[in-house]
mmCIF file of N, CA and C in Angstrom:
data_model
loop_
_atom_site.group_PDB
_atom_site.id
_atom_site.type_symbol
_atom_site.label_atom_id
_atom_site.label_comp_id
_atom_site.label_asym_id
_atom_site.label_seq_id
_atom_site.Cartn_x
_atom_site.Cartn_y
_atom_site.Cartn_z
ATOM 1 N N UNK A 1 69.190 19.407 70.202
ATOM 2 C CA UNK A 1 69.671 20.764 70.126
ATOM 3 C C UNK A 1 70.598 20.945 68.923
ATOM 4 N N UNK A 2 71.444 19.949 68.645
ATOM 5 C CA UNK A 2 72.380 20.060 67.518
ATOM 6 C C UNK A 2 71.647 20.193 66.186
ATOM 7 N N UNK A 3 70.568 19.436 66.010
ATOM 8 C CA UNK A 3 69.803 19.501 64.764
ATOM 9 C C UNK A 3 69.193 20.889 64.589
ATOM 10 N N UNK A 4 68.659 21.445 65.657
ATOM 11 C CA UNK A 4 68.077 22.784 65.602
ATOM 12 C C UNK A 4 69.131 23.811 65.219
ATOM 13 N N UNK A 5 70.280 23.755 65.864
ATOM 14 C CA UNK A 5 71.348 24.713 65.573
ATOM 15 C C UNK A 5 71.865 24.566 64.147
ATOM 16 N N UNK A 6 71.952 23.334 63.651
ATOM 17 C CA UNK A 6 72.388 23.113 62.271
ATOM 18 C C UNK A 6 71.365 23.701 61.294
ATOM 19 N N UNK A 7 70.095 23.525 61.597
ATOM 20 C CA UNK A 7 69.042 24.051 60.740
ATOM 21 C C UNK A 7 69.059 25.576 60.721
ATOM 22 N N UNK A 8 69.122 26.173 61.874
ATOM 23 C CA UNK A 8 69.146 27.631 61.969
ATOM 24 C C UNK A 8 70.416 28.176 61.329
ATOM 25 N N UNK A 9 71.540 27.514 61.531
ATOM 26 C CA UNK A 9 72.797 27.948 60.927
ATOM 27 C C UNK A 9 72.755 27.930 59.413
ATOM 28 N N UNK A 10 72.041 26.974 58.847
ATOM 29 C CA UNK A 10 71.924 26.874 57.387
ATOM 30 C C UNK A 10 71.174 28.067 56.814
ATOM 31 N N UNK A 11 70.350 28.709 57.619
ATOM 32 C CA UNK A 11 69.542 29.829 57.155
ATOM 33 C C UNK A 11 70.260 31.165 57.282
ATOM 34 N N UNK A 12 71.454 31.139 57.827
ATOM 35 C CA UNK A 12 72.199 32.367 58.079
ATOM 36 C C UNK A 12 73.036 32.780 56.869
ATOM 37 N N UNK A 13 72.428 32.734 55.693
ATOM 38 C CA UNK A 13 73.137 33.095 54.469
ATOM 39 C C UNK A 13 72.094 33.486 53.411
ATOM 40 N N UNK A 14 72.255 34.660 52.832
ATOM 41 C CA UNK A 14 71.284 35.151 51.850
ATOM 42 C C UNK A 14 71.183 34.236 50.630
ATOM 43 N N UNK A 15 72.298 33.724 50.171
ATOM 44 C CA UNK A 15 72.271 32.834 49.009
ATOM 45 C C UNK A 15 71.470 31.578 49.308
ATOM 46 N N UNK A 16 71.643 31.009 50.484
ATOM 47 C CA UNK A 16 70.893 29.796 50.826
ATOM 48 C C UNK A 16 69.395 30.076 50.949
ATOM 49 N N UNK A 17 69.025 31.247 51.463
ATOM 50 C CA UNK A 17 67.608 31.608 51.514
ATOM 51 C C UNK A 17 67.039 31.721 50.103
ATOM 52 N N UNK A 18 67.804 32.332 49.209
ATOM 53 C CA UNK A 18 67.365 32.450 47.817
ATOM 54 C C UNK A 18 67.278 31.081 47.153
ATOM 55 N N UNK A 19 68.231 30.216 47.439
ATOM 56 C CA UNK A 19 68.189 28.862 46.880
ATOM 57 C C UNK A 19 66.943 28.112 47.347
ATOM 58 N N UNK A 20 66.628 28.195 48.626
ATOM 59 C CA UNK A 20 65.432 27.533 49.139
ATOM 60 C C UNK A 20 64.176 28.063 48.455
ATOM 61 N N UNK A 21 64.080 29.364 48.351
ATOM 62 C CA UNK A 21 62.901 29.975 47.705
ATOM 63 C C UNK A 21 62.825 29.572 46.231
ATOM 64 N N UNK A 22 63.966 29.579 45.536
ATOM 65 C CA UNK A 22 64.051 29.220 44.127
ATOM 66 C C UNK A 22 63.594 27.780 43.904
ATOM 67 N N UNK A 23 64.110 26.864 44.717
ATOM 68 C CA UNK A 23 63.756 25.448 44.586
ATOM 69 C C UNK A 23 62.305 25.220 44.988
ATOM 70 N N UNK A 24 61.851 25.902 46.027
ATOM 71 C CA UNK A 24 60.462 25.779 46.451
ATOM 72 C C UNK A 24 59.527 26.264 45.344
ATOM 73 N N UNK A 25 59.909 27.308 44.653
ATOM 74 C CA UNK A 25 59.094 27.879 43.575
ATOM 75 C C UNK A 25 59.074 26.999 42.330
ATOM 76 N N UNK A 26 60.229 26.424 41.973
ATOM 77 C CA UNK A 26 60.354 25.710 40.702
ATOM 78 C C UNK A 26 60.272 24.192 40.808
ATOM 79 N N UNK A 27 60.279 23.642 41.997
ATOM 80 C CA UNK A 27 60.259 22.189 42.133
ATOM 81 C C UNK A 27 61.648 21.612 41.930
ATOM 82 N N UNK A 28 61.737 20.394 41.444
ATOM 83 C CA UNK A 28 63.033 19.730 41.237
ATOM 84 C C UNK A 28 63.837 20.494 40.193
ATOM 85 N N UNK A 29 65.023 20.922 40.599
ATOM 86 C CA UNK A 29 65.869 21.738 39.720
ATOM 87 C C UNK A 29 67.255 21.106 39.636
ATOM 88 N N UNK A 30 67.762 21.025 38.419
ATOM 89 C CA UNK A 30 69.089 20.477 38.179
ATOM 90 C C UNK A 30 70.165 21.452 38.663
ATOM 91 N N UNK A 31 71.247 20.904 39.181
ATOM 92 C CA UNK A 31 72.356 21.738 39.643
ATOM 93 C C UNK A 31 72.857 22.654 38.523
ATOM 94 N N UNK A 32 72.912 22.140 37.307
ATOM 95 C CA UNK A 32 73.413 22.965 36.203
ATOM 96 C C UNK A 32 72.512 24.169 35.959
ATOM 97 N N UNK A 33 71.208 24.005 36.153
ATOM 98 C CA UNK A 33 70.278 25.119 35.980
ATOM 99 C C UNK A 33 70.384 26.116 37.130
ATOM 100 N N UNK A 34 70.617 25.616 38.332
ATOM 101 C CA UNK A 34 70.831 26.505 39.482
ATOM 102 C C UNK A 34 72.104 27.312 39.261
ATOM 103 N N UNK A 35 73.149 26.632 38.829
ATOM 104 C CA UNK A 35 74.434 27.265 38.549
ATOM 105 C C UNK A 35 74.258 28.392 37.524
ATOM 106 N N UNK A 36 73.543 28.117 36.445
ATOM 107 C CA UNK A 36 73.327 29.118 35.393
ATOM 108 C C UNK A 36 72.467 30.273 35.903
ATOM 109 N N UNK A 37 71.411 29.965 36.636
ATOM 110 C CA UNK A 37 70.501 31.003 37.121
ATOM 111 C C UNK A 37 71.184 31.937 38.113
ATOM 112 N N UNK A 38 71.989 31.377 39.004
ATOM 113 C CA UNK A 38 72.624 32.178 40.043
ATOM 114 C C UNK A 38 73.978 32.747 39.611
ATOM 115 N N UNK A 39 74.479 32.287 38.472
ATOM 116 C CA UNK A 39 75.756 32.795 37.985
ATOM 117 C C UNK A 39 76.909 32.494 38.923
ATOM 118 N N UNK A 40 76.859 31.329 39.515
ATOM 119 C CA UNK A 40 77.892 30.919 40.465
ATOM 120 C C UNK A 40 78.543 29.636 39.974
ATOM 121 N N UNK A 41 79.772 29.423 40.415
ATOM 122 C CA UNK A 41 80.474 28.208 40.023
ATOM 123 C C UNK A 41 79.870 27.002 40.748
ATOM 124 N N UNK A 42 80.018 25.845 40.115
ATOM 125 C CA UNK A 42 79.411 24.616 40.612
ATOM 126 C C UNK A 42 79.840 24.284 42.038
ATOM 127 N N UNK A 43 81.088 24.470 42.372
ATOM 128 C CA UNK A 43 81.556 24.100 43.713
ATOM 129 C C UNK A 43 80.894 24.947 44.801
ATOM 130 N N UNK A 44 80.671 26.212 44.535
ATOM 131 C CA UNK A 44 80.026 27.087 45.522
ATOM 132 C C UNK A 44 78.545 26.717 45.668
ATOM 133 N N UNK A 45 77.858 26.490 44.545
ATOM 134 C CA UNK A 45 76.454 26.077 44.596
ATOM 135 C C UNK A 45 76.331 24.753 45.344
ATOM 136 N N UNK A 46 77.204 23.796 45.027
ATOM 137 C CA UNK A 46 77.158 22.483 45.676
ATOM 138 C C UNK A 46 77.350 22.593 47.185
ATOM 139 N N UNK A 47 78.221 23.483 47.613
ATOM 140 C CA UNK A 47 78.451 23.669 49.046
ATOM 141 C C UNK A 47 77.167 24.163 49.727
ATOM 142 N N UNK A 48 76.521 25.162 49.133
ATOM 143 C CA UNK A 48 75.273 25.680 49.704
ATOM 144 C C UNK A 48 74.188 24.603 49.714
ATOM 145 N N UNK A 49 74.067 23.856 48.635
ATOM 146 C CA UNK A 49 73.057 22.801 48.562
ATOM 147 C C UNK A 49 73.321 21.709 49.593
ATOM 148 N N UNK A 50 74.584 21.376 49.799
ATOM 149 C CA UNK A 50 74.948 20.364 50.798
ATOM 150 C C UNK A 50 74.529 20.817 52.195
ATOM 151 N N UNK A 51 74.768 22.068 52.510
ATOM 152 C CA UNK A 51 74.391 22.603 53.825
ATOM 153 C C UNK A 51 72.876 22.542 54.009
ATOM 154 N N UNK A 52 72.129 22.921 52.968
ATOM 155 C CA UNK A 52 70.664 22.877 53.052
ATOM 156 C C UNK A 52 70.145 21.448 53.138
ATOM 157 N N UNK A 53 70.803 20.530 52.453
ATOM 158 C CA UNK A 53 70.407 19.116 52.513
ATOM 159 C C UNK A 53 70.668 18.559 53.912
ATOM 160 N N UNK A 54 71.845 18.844 54.456
ATOM 161 C CA UNK A 54 72.184 18.364 55.801
ATOM 162 C C UNK A 54 71.286 18.981 56.871
ATOM 163 N N UNK A 55 70.741 20.165 56.589
ATOM 164 C CA UNK A 55 69.826 20.827 57.529
ATOM 165 C C UNK A 55 68.399 20.302 57.398
ATOM 166 N N UNK A 56 68.174 19.365 56.469
ATOM 167 C CA UNK A 56 66.879 18.713 56.366
ATOM 168 C C UNK A 56 65.881 19.360 55.429
ATOM 169 N N UNK A 57 66.312 20.325 54.624
ATOM 170 C CA UNK A 57 65.387 20.999 53.716
ATOM 171 C C UNK A 57 65.284 20.345 52.344
ATOM 172 N N UNK A 58 66.369 19.769 51.870
ATOM 173 C CA UNK A 58 66.415 19.305 50.483
ATOM 174 C C UNK A 58 66.616 17.805 50.373
ATOM 175 N N UNK A 59 66.187 17.307 49.237
ATOM 176 C CA UNK A 59 66.520 15.943 48.847
ATOM 177 C C UNK A 59 67.142 16.022 47.467
ATOM 178 N N UNK A 60 67.951 15.043 47.148
ATOM 179 C CA UNK A 60 68.627 15.022 45.855
ATOM 180 C C UNK A 60 68.279 13.726 45.152
ATOM 181 N N UNK A 61 68.053 13.824 43.858
ATOM 182 C CA UNK A 61 67.790 12.653 43.031
ATOM 183 C C UNK A 61 68.714 12.724 41.826
ATOM 184 N N UNK A 62 69.411 11.654 41.582
ATOM 185 C CA UNK A 62 70.326 11.606 40.444
ATOM 186 C C UNK A 62 69.607 10.998 39.241
ATOM 187 N N UNK A 63 69.739 11.693 38.114
ATOM 188 C CA UNK A 63 69.189 11.213 36.842
ATOM 189 C C UNK A 63 70.309 11.318 35.828
ATOM 190 N N UNK A 64 70.844 10.173 35.467
ATOM 191 C CA UNK A 64 71.991 10.196 34.562
ATOM 192 C C UNK A 64 73.154 10.887 35.240
ATOM 193 N N UNK A 65 73.718 11.854 34.559
ATOM 194 C CA UNK A 65 74.866 12.561 35.140
ATOM 195 C C UNK A 65 74.491 13.801 35.933
ATOM 196 N N UNK A 66 73.186 14.075 36.044
ATOM 197 C CA UNK A 66 72.740 15.284 36.717
ATOM 198 C C UNK A 66 72.125 14.988 38.079
ATOM 199 N N UNK A 67 72.248 15.956 38.986
ATOM 200 C CA UNK A 67 71.630 15.882 40.303
ATOM 201 C C UNK A 67 70.515 16.922 40.357
ATOM 202 N N UNK A 68 69.329 16.482 40.750
ATOM 203 C CA UNK A 68 68.172 17.361 40.859
ATOM 204 C C UNK A 68 67.825 17.542 42.328
ATOM 205 N N UNK A 69 67.686 18.789 42.743
ATOM 206 C CA UNK A 69 67.354 19.105 44.128
ATOM 207 C C UNK A 69 65.917 19.574 44.215
ATOM 208 N N UNK A 70 65.236 19.124 45.257
ATOM 209 C CA UNK A 70 63.867 19.550 45.525
ATOM 210 C C UNK A 70 63.689 19.654 47.032
ATOM 211 N N UNK A 71 62.580 20.258 47.433
ATOM 212 C CA UNK A 71 62.264 20.353 48.857
ATOM 213 C C UNK A 71 61.871 18.968 49.351
ATOM 214 N N UNK A 72 62.474 18.572 50.457
ATOM 215 C CA UNK A 72 62.187 17.256 51.041
ATOM 216 C C UNK A 72 60.716 17.155 51.429
ATOM 217 N N UNK A 73 60.158 15.991 51.239
ATOM 218 C CA UNK A 73 58.766 15.779 51.598
ATOM 219 C C UNK A 73 58.641 14.421 52.269
ATOM 220 N N UNK A 74 57.983 14.354 53.384
ATOM 221 C CA UNK A 74 57.338 15.456 54.082
ATOM 222 C C UNK A 74 58.353 16.264 54.889
ATOM 223 N N UNK A 75 58.036 17.524 55.091
ATOM 224 C CA UNK A 75 58.842 18.397 55.949
ATOM 225 C C UNK A 75 58.177 18.475 57.314
ATOM 226 N N UNK A 76 58.990 18.567 58.349
ATOM 227 C CA UNK A 76 58.415 18.769 59.675
ATOM 228 C C UNK A 76 57.851 20.192 59.754
ATOM 229 N N UNK A 77 57.063 20.450 60.778
ATOM 230 C CA UNK A 77 56.367 21.737 60.913
ATOM 231 C C UNK A 77 57.347 22.908 60.984
ATOM 232 N N UNK A 78 58.451 22.737 61.689
ATOM 233 C CA UNK A 78 59.422 23.832 61.819
ATOM 234 C C UNK A 78 59.973 24.233 60.457
ATOM 235 N N UNK A 79 60.447 23.270 59.674
ATOM 236 C CA UNK A 79 61.021 23.587 58.364
ATOM 237 C C UNK A 79 59.958 24.109 57.400
ATOM 238 N N UNK A 80 58.751 23.580 57.491
ATOM 239 C CA UNK A 80 57.655 24.086 56.652
ATOM 240 C C UNK A 80 57.352 25.537 56.996
ATOM 241 N N UNK A 81 57.350 25.855 58.281
ATOM 242 C CA UNK A 81 57.127 27.244 58.705
ATOM 243 C C UNK A 81 58.255 28.156 58.230
ATOM 244 N N UNK A 82 59.478 27.655 58.250
ATOM 245 C CA UNK A 82 60.609 28.432 57.749
ATOM 246 C C UNK A 82 60.401 28.758 56.274
ATOM 247 N N UNK A 83 60.009 27.774 55.474
ATOM 248 C CA UNK A 83 59.760 28.009 54.043
ATOM 249 C C UNK A 83 58.642 29.037 53.845
ATOM 250 N N UNK A 84 57.619 28.951 54.660
ATOM 251 C CA UNK A 84 56.528 29.921 54.573
ATOM 252 C C UNK A 84 57.043 31.320 54.874
ATOM 253 N N UNK A 85 57.826 31.458 55.925
ATOM 254 C CA UNK A 85 58.372 32.773 56.286
ATOM 255 C C UNK A 85 59.301 33.312 55.191
ATOM 256 N N UNK A 86 60.106 32.440 54.596
ATOM 257 C CA UNK A 86 60.998 32.857 53.517
ATOM 258 C C UNK A 86 60.188 33.366 52.321
ATOM 259 N N UNK A 87 59.031 32.774 52.093
ATOM 260 C CA UNK A 87 58.204 33.198 50.954
ATOM 261 C C UNK A 87 57.698 34.629 51.117
ATOM 262 N N UNK A 88 57.677 35.139 52.345
ATOM 263 C CA UNK A 88 57.226 36.508 52.589
ATOM 264 C C UNK A 88 58.338 37.536 52.401
ATOM 265 N N UNK A 89 59.576 37.080 52.353
ATOM 266 C CA UNK A 89 60.700 38.002 52.201
ATOM 267 C C UNK A 89 60.744 38.573 50.793
ATOM 268 N N UNK A 90 61.070 39.838 50.706
ATOM 269 C CA UNK A 90 61.265 40.435 49.387
ATOM 270 C C UNK A 90 62.680 40.131 48.941
ATOM 271 N N UNK A 91 62.793 39.393 47.858
ATOM 272 C CA UNK A 91 64.111 39.075 47.317
ATOM 273 C C UNK A 91 63.993 38.885 45.816
ATOM 274 N N UNK A 92 65.018 39.292 45.130
ATOM 275 C CA UNK A 92 65.067 39.100 43.687
ATOM 276 C C UNK A 92 65.581 37.701 43.405
ATOM 277 N N UNK A 93 64.755 36.916 42.758
ATOM 278 C CA UNK A 93 65.161 35.566 42.386
ATOM 279 C C UNK A 93 65.531 35.546 40.911
ATOM 280 N N UNK A 94 66.559 34.779 40.582
ATOM 281 C CA UNK A 94 66.907 34.656 39.163
ATOM 282 C C UNK A 94 65.852 33.854 38.418
ATOM 283 N N UNK A 95 65.890 33.965 37.115
ATOM 284 C CA UNK A 95 64.971 33.236 36.248
ATOM 285 C C UNK A 95 65.519 31.842 35.993
ATOM 286 N N UNK A 96 64.610 30.878 35.964
ATOM 287 C CA UNK A 96 65.011 29.501 35.643
ATOM 288 C C UNK A 96 64.976 29.322 34.128
ATOM 289 N N UNK A 97 66.117 29.021 33.558
ATOM 290 C CA UNK A 97 66.230 28.661 32.150
ATOM 291 C C UNK A 97 66.807 27.256 32.104
ATOM 292 N N UNK A 98 65.980 26.291 31.758
ATOM 293 C CA UNK A 98 66.417 24.900 31.736
ATOM 294 C C UNK A 98 67.462 24.725 30.648
ATOM 295 N N UNK A 99 68.648 24.259 31.059
ATOM 296 C CA UNK A 99 69.749 24.151 30.098
ATOM 297 C C UNK A 99 70.332 22.759 29.982
ATOM 298 N N UNK A 100 70.156 21.917 30.960
ATOM 299 C CA UNK A 100 70.771 20.594 30.863
ATOM 300 C C UNK A 100 69.740 19.568 30.410
ATOM 301 N N UNK A 101 70.242 18.524 29.856
ATOM 302 C CA UNK A 101 69.349 17.463 29.387
ATOM 303 C C UNK A 101 69.839 16.132 29.929
ATOM 304 N N UNK A 102 68.937 15.184 30.011
ATOM 305 C CA UNK A 102 69.292 13.857 30.534
ATOM 306 C C UNK A 102 70.139 13.092 29.573
#
């Protein structure tokens, strides 16, 4: 029950829904690029990403000094269905402009 509530709680924020859709659309994305695209400070983006990671949606891979976030694979059916439902929502997503380098 705790895992379910943590997962559902992670979805109770518009920014986190946009982050999931953004990462699902673009694949592995560097934190610096997410920060630039969303126009948010690193600490706020990191907090949202941490919540989504703890809820089982994301994985992180470190390359040099950068952290890249992607959708965890494999995803269980519930989380996969959540991503599918999020893809149907009308939302304005920022543009990805790759800015950091390894």
